[in-house]
Amino acid sequence: MLWTAAIMVCMTGQEPSYKTCEVMNAEWKYRSEAECMVAVANKLNSLMNIPEIDRTYEPVNYKCVSWIEESV
């Protein structure tokens, strides 16, 4: 399998839009959805521990996307 992680953060107190939100990744690829979700959680925790980011942005959405199905 090939999974990627995406995290959307938006400016705190603003309506989500192209101008007020950013999409970032945790890393580029993972072998499982569970590995991907752990990375997302770790990335969110590290971002929210940076005061400048925590005051400016809030997590709005995150997901792990499967790109390649596992061969049988």
PDB file of C-alpha atoms in Angstrom:
ATOM      1  CA  MET A   1       0.000   0.000   0.000  1.00  0.00           C
ATOM      2  CA  LEU A   2       0.974   3.606  -0.446  1.00  0.00           C
ATOM      3  CA  TRP A   3      -0.665   6.193   1.810  1.00  0.00           C
ATOM      4  CA  THR A   4      -0.178   9.950   2.101  1.00  0.00           C
ATOM      5  CA  ALA A   5      -1.268  12.277   4.883  1.00  0.00           C
ATOM      6  CA  ALA A   6      -2.836  15.709   4.552  1.00  0.00           C
ATOM      7  CA  ILE A   7      -3.661  18.168   7.324  1.00  0.00           C
ATOM      8  CA  MET A   8      -5.723  21.314   6.792  1.00  0.00           C
ATOM      9  CA  VAL A   9      -5.256  24.175   9.244  1.00  0.00           C
ATOM     10  CA  CYS A  10      -7.124  27.481   9.056  1.00  0.00           C
ATOM     11  CA  MET A  11      -6.642  30.841  10.698  1.00  0.00           C
ATOM     12  CA  THR A  12      -8.310  30.864  14.087  1.00  0.00           C
ATOM     13  CA  GLY A  13     -11.666  32.645  14.117  1.00  0.00           C
ATOM     14  CA  GLN A  14     -11.795  33.030  10.304  1.00  0.00           C
ATOM     15  CA  GLU A  15     -14.185  31.415   7.850  1.00  0.00           C
ATOM     16  CA  PRO A  16     -12.307  28.565   6.104  1.00  0.00           C
ATOM     17  CA  SER A  17     -11.326  29.629   2.580  1.00  0.00           C
ATOM     18  CA  TYR A  18      -8.502  29.504   0.065  1.00  0.00           C
ATOM     19  CA  LYS A  19      -7.007  32.616   1.683  1.00  0.00           C
ATOM     20  CA  THR A  20      -7.321  31.558   5.332  1.00  0.00           C
ATOM     21  CA  CYS A  21      -6.331  27.870   5.187  1.00  0.00           C
ATOM     22  CA  GLU A  22      -3.202  25.863   4.469  1.00  0.00           C
ATOM     23  CA  VAL A  23      -2.776  22.187   3.650  1.00  0.00           C
ATOM     24  CA  MET A  24       0.351  20.417   4.803  1.00  0.00           C
ATOM     25  CA  ASN A  25       1.596  16.881   4.962  1.00  0.00           C
ATOM     26  CA  ALA A  26       2.997  14.925   7.861  1.00  0.00           C
ATOM     27  CA  GLU A  27       5.477  13.059   5.637  1.00  0.00           C
ATOM     28  CA  TRP A  28       5.213  11.862   2.062  1.00  0.00           C
ATOM     29  CA  LYS A  29       4.364   8.176   2.201  1.00  0.00           C
ATOM     30  CA  TYR A  30       3.360   5.381   4.554  1.00  0.00           C
ATOM     31  CA  ARG A  31       2.905   1.641   4.268  1.00  0.00           C
ATOM     32  CA  SER A  32      -0.408   1.496   6.195  1.00  0.00           C
ATOM     33  CA  GLU A  33      -3.301   3.702   7.228  1.00  0.00           C
ATOM     34  CA  ALA A  34      -2.436   3.146  10.892  1.00  0.00           C
ATOM     35  CA  GLU A  35       1.151   4.341  10.322  1.00  0.00           C
ATOM     36  CA  CYS A  36      -0.217   7.358   8.460  1.00  0.00           C
ATOM     37  CA  MET A  37      -2.668   8.278  11.236  1.00  0.00           C
ATOM     38  CA  VAL A  38       0.046   8.035  13.905  1.00  0.00           C
ATOM     39  CA  ALA A  39       2.147  10.435  11.839  1.00  0.00           C
ATOM     40  CA  VAL A  40      -0.803  12.827  11.502  1.00  0.00           C
ATOM     41  CA  ALA A  41      -1.353  12.798  15.270  1.00  0.00           C
ATOM     42  CA  ASN A  42       2.344  13.399  15.911  1.00  0.00           C
ATOM     43  CA  LYS A  43       2.469  16.259  13.394  1.00  0.00           C
ATOM     44  CA  LEU A  44      -0.633  17.905  14.908  1.00  0.00           C
ATOM     45  CA  ASN A  45       0.857  17.606  18.401  1.00  0.00           C
ATOM     46  CA  SER A  46       4.150  19.130  17.299  1.00  0.00           C
ATOM     47  CA  LEU A  47       2.415  21.992  15.454  1.00  0.00           C
ATOM     48  CA  MET A  48       0.204  22.867  18.396  1.00  0.00           C
ATOM     49  CA  ASN A  49       3.270  23.004  20.666  1.00  0.00           C
ATOM     50  CA  ILE A  50       4.615  25.955  18.668  1.00  0.00           C
ATOM     51  CA  PRO A  51       2.976  29.033  20.268  1.00  0.00           C
ATOM     52  CA  GLU A  52       3.055  31.144  17.079  1.00  0.00           C
ATOM     53  CA  ILE A  53       1.200  28.449  15.142  1.00  0.00           C
ATOM     54  CA  ASP A  54      -1.170  27.511  17.975  1.00  0.00           C
ATOM     55  CA  ARG A  55      -2.319  31.147  18.325  1.00  0.00           C
ATOM     56  CA  THR A  56      -2.723  31.673  14.569  1.00  0.00           C
ATOM     57  CA  TYR A  57      -4.066  28.382  13.188  1.00  0.00           C
ATOM     58  CA  GLU A  58      -6.395  25.618  14.248  1.00  0.00           C
ATOM     59  CA  PRO A  59      -6.642  22.114  12.758  1.00  0.00           C
ATOM     60  CA  VAL A  60      -9.810  21.804  10.693  1.00  0.00           C
ATOM     61  CA  ASN A  61      -9.453  18.478   8.902  1.00  0.00           C
ATOM     62  CA  TYR A  62      -7.006  15.677   8.261  1.00  0.00           C
ATOM     63  CA  LYS A  63      -7.002  12.497   6.243  1.00  0.00           C
ATOM     64  CA  CYS A  64      -4.887   9.644   5.035  1.00  0.00           C
ATOM     65  CA  VAL A  65      -5.344   8.796   1.373  1.00  0.00           C
ATOM     66  CA  SER A  66      -4.685   5.371  -0.146  1.00  0.00           C
ATOM     67  CA  TRP A  67      -3.098   5.574  -3.596  1.00  0.00           C
ATOM     68  CA  ILE A  68      -2.088   2.013  -4.422  1.00  0.00           C
ATOM     69  CA  GLU A  69      -3.945  -1.116  -3.429  1.00  0.00           C
ATOM     70  CA  GLU A  70      -1.954  -3.921  -1.878  1.00  0.00           C
ATOM     71  CA  SER A  71      -1.120  -6.781  -4.255  1.00  0.00           C
ATOM     72  CA  VAL A  72      -2.635 -10.136  -3.338  1.00  0.00           C
TER      73      VAL A  72
END
